[in-house]
PDB file of C-alpha atoms in Angstrom:
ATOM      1  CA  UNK A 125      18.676 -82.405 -36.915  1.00 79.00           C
ATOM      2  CA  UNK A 126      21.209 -80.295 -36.230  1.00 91.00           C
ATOM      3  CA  UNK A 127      21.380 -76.378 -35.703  1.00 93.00           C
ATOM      4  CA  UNK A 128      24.588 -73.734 -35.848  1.00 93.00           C
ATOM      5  CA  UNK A 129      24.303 -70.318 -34.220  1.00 95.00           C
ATOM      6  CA  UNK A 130      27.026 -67.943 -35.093  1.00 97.00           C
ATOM      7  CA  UNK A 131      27.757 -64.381 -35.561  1.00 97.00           C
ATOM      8  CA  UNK A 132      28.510 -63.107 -32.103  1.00 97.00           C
ATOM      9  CA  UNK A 133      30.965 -61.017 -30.838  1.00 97.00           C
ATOM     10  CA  UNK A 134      31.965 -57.474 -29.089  1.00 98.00           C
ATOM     11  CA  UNK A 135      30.322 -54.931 -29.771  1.00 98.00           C
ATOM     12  CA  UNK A 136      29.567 -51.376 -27.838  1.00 98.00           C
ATOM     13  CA  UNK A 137      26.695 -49.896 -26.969  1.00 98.00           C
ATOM     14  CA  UNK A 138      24.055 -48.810 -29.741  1.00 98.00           C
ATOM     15  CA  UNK A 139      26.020 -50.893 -32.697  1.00 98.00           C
ATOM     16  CA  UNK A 140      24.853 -54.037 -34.598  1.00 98.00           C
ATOM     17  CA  UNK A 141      25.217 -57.438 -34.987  1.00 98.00           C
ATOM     18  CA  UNK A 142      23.342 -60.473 -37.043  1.00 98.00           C
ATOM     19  CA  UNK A 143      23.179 -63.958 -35.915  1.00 98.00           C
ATOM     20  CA  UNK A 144      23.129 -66.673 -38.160  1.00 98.00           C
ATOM     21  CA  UNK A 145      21.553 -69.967 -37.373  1.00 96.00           C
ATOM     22  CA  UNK A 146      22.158 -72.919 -40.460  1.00 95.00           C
ATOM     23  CA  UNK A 147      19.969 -76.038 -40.087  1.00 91.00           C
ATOM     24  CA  UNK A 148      20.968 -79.635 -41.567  1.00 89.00           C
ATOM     25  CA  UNK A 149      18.764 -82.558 -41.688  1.00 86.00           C
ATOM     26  CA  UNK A 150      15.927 -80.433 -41.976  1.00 81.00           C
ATOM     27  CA  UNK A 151      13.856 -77.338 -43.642  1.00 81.00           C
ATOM     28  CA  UNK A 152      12.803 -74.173 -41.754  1.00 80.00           C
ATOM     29  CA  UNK A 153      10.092 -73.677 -43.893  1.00 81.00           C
ATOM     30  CA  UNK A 154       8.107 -76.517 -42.150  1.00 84.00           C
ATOM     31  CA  UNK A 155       9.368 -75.559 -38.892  1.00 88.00           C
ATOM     32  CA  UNK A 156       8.664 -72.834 -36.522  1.00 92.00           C
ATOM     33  CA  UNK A 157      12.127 -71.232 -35.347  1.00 93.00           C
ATOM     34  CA  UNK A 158      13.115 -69.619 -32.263  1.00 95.00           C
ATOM     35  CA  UNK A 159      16.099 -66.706 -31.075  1.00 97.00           C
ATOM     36  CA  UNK A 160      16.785 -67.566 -27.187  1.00 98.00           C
ATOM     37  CA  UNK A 161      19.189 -65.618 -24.944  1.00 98.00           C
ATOM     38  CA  UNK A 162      20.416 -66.747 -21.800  1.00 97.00           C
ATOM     39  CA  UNK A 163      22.538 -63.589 -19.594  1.00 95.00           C
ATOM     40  CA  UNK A 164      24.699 -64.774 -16.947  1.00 91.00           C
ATOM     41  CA  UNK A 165      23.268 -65.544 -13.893  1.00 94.00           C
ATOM     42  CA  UNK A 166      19.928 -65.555 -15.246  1.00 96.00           C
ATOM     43  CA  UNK A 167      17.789 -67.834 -16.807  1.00 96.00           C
ATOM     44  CA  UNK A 168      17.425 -68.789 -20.939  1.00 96.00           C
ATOM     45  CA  UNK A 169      14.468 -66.494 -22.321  1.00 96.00           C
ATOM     46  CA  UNK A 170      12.670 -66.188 -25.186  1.00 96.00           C
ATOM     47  CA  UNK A 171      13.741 -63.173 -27.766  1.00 96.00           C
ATOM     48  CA  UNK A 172      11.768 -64.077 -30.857  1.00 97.00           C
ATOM     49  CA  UNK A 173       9.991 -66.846 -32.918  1.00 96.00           C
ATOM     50  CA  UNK A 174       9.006 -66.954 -36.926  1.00 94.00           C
ATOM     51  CA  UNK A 175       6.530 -70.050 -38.479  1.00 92.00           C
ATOM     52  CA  UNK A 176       6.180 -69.707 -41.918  1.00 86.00           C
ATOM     53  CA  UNK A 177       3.471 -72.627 -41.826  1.00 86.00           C
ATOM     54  CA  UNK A 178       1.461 -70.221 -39.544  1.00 87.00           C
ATOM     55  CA  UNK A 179       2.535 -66.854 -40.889  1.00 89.00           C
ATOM     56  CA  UNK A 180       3.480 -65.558 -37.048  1.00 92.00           C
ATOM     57  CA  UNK A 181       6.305 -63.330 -35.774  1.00 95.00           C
ATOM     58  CA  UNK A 182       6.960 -62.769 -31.870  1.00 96.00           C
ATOM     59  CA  UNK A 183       9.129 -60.262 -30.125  1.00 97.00           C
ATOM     60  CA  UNK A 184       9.970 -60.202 -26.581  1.00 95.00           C
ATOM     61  CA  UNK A 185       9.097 -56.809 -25.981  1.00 95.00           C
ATOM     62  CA  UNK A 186      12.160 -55.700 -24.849  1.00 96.00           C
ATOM     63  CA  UNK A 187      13.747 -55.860 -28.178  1.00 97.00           C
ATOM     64  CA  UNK A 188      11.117 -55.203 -30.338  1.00 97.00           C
ATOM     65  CA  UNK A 189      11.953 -52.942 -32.723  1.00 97.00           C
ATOM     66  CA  UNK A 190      15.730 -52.903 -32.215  1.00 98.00           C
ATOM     67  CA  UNK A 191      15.735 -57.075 -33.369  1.00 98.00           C
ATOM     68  CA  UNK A 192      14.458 -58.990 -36.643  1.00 98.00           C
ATOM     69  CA  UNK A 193      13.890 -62.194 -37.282  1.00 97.00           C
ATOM     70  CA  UNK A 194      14.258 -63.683 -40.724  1.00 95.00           C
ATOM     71  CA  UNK A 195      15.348 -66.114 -43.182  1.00 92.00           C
ATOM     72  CA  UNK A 196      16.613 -67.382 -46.312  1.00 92.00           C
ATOM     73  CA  UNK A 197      14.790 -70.657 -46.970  1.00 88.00           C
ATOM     74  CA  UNK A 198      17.242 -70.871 -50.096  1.00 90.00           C
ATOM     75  CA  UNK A 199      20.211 -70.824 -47.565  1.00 92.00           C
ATOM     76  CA  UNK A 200      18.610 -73.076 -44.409  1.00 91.00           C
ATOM     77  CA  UNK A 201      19.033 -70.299 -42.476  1.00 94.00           C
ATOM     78  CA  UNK A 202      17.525 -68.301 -40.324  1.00 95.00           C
ATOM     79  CA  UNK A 203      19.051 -64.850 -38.694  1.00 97.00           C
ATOM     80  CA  UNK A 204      18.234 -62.563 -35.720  1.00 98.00           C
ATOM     81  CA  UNK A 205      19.066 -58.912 -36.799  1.00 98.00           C
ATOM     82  CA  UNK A 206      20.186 -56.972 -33.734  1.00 98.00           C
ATOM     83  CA  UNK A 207      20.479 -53.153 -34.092  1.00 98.00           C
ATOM     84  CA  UNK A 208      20.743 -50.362 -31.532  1.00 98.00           C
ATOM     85  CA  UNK A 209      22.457 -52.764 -28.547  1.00 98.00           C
ATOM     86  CA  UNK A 210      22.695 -52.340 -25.139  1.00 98.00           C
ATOM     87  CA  UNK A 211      24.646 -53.564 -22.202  1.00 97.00           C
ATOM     88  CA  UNK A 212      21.974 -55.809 -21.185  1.00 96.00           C
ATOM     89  CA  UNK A 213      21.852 -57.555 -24.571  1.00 97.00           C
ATOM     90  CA  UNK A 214      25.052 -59.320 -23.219  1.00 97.00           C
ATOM     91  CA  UNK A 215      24.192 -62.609 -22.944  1.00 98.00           C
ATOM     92  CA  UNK A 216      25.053 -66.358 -25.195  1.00 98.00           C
ATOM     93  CA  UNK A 217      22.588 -66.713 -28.140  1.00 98.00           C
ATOM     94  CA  UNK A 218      20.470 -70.007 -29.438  1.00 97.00           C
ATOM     95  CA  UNK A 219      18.714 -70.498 -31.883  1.00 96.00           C
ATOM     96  CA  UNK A 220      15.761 -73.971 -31.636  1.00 95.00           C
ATOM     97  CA  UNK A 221      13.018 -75.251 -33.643  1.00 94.00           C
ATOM     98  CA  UNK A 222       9.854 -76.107 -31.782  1.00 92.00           C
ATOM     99  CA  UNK A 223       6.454 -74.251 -31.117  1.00 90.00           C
ATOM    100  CA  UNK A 224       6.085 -70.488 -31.676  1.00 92.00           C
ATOM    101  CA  UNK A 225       3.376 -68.895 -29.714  1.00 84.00           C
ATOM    102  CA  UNK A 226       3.002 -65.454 -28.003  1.00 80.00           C
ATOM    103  CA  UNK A 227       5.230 -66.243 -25.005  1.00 86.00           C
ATOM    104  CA  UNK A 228       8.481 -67.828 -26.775  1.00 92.00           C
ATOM    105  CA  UNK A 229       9.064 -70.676 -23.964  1.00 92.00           C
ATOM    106  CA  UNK A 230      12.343 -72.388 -24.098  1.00 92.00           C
ATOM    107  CA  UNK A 231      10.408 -75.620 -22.894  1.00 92.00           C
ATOM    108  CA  UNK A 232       8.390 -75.899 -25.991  1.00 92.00           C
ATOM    109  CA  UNK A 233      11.601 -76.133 -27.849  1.00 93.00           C
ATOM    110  CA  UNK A 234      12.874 -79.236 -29.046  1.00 91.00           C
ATOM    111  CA  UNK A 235      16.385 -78.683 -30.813  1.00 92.00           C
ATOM    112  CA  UNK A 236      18.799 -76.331 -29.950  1.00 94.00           C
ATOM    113  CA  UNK A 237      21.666 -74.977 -31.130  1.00 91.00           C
ATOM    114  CA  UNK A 238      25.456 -74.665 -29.364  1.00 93.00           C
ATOM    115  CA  UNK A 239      25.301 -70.657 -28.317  1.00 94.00           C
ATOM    116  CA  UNK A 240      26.700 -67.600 -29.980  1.00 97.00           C
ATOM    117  CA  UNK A 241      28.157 -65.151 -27.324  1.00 98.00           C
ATOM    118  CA  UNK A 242      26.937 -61.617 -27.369  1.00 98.00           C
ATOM    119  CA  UNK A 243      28.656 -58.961 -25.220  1.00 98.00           C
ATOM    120  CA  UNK A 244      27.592 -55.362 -25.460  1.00 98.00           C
ATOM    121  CA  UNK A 245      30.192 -53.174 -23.765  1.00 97.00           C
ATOM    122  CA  UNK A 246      31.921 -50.261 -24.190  1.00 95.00           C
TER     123      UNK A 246
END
């Protein structure tokens, strides 16, 4: 199993960015998916989770409705959609298969991803 993040970069306040997050070794479709941020300083959090086998979406709520989740089953891949950005976006991006449920815990995660890096900055 094996997962690639990528897609990050610079970017200034209120523009847009989409992750990308390729899986080998194994399907999303039977998996449930998870976007993870970790800021400096700070500890890895939860940002959003799909299962197509359960038909859920989560949000943290501080990007809800400024982030999307989706993916191309065709392509293995998953991506995070990240529009209207702020400075406190900045932080390195995973993606990780595991267990999606209301609160998106990084311990109920099982595979990561290396991270993307995110910085949001004018």
């Amino acid at each position: 199993v094996q997962l690639q993040a990528s897609g990050g970069g610079l970017v200034q306040p209120g523009g847009s960015l989409r992750l990308s997050c390729v899986a080998s070794g194994f399907n999303f479709d039977q998996y449930a998916v998870g976007w993870f941020r970790q800021p400096p300083g700070k500890d890895r959090e939860g940002i959003s989770c799909m299962s197509n086998r359960e038909g859920v979406t989560y949000y943290r709520d501080s990007v809800k409705g400024r982030f999307t989740i989706s993916t191309d089953y065709a392509k293995n891949t998953v991506y995070l959609q990240m529009n209207n950005l702020r400075p406190e976006d900045t932080a390195t991006y995973y993606c990780a298969v595991g267990l999606c449920s209301g609160p998106i815990r990084p311990y109920e995660y099982d595979y990561w991803g290396q991270g993307t890096q995110v910085t949001v900055s004018s």
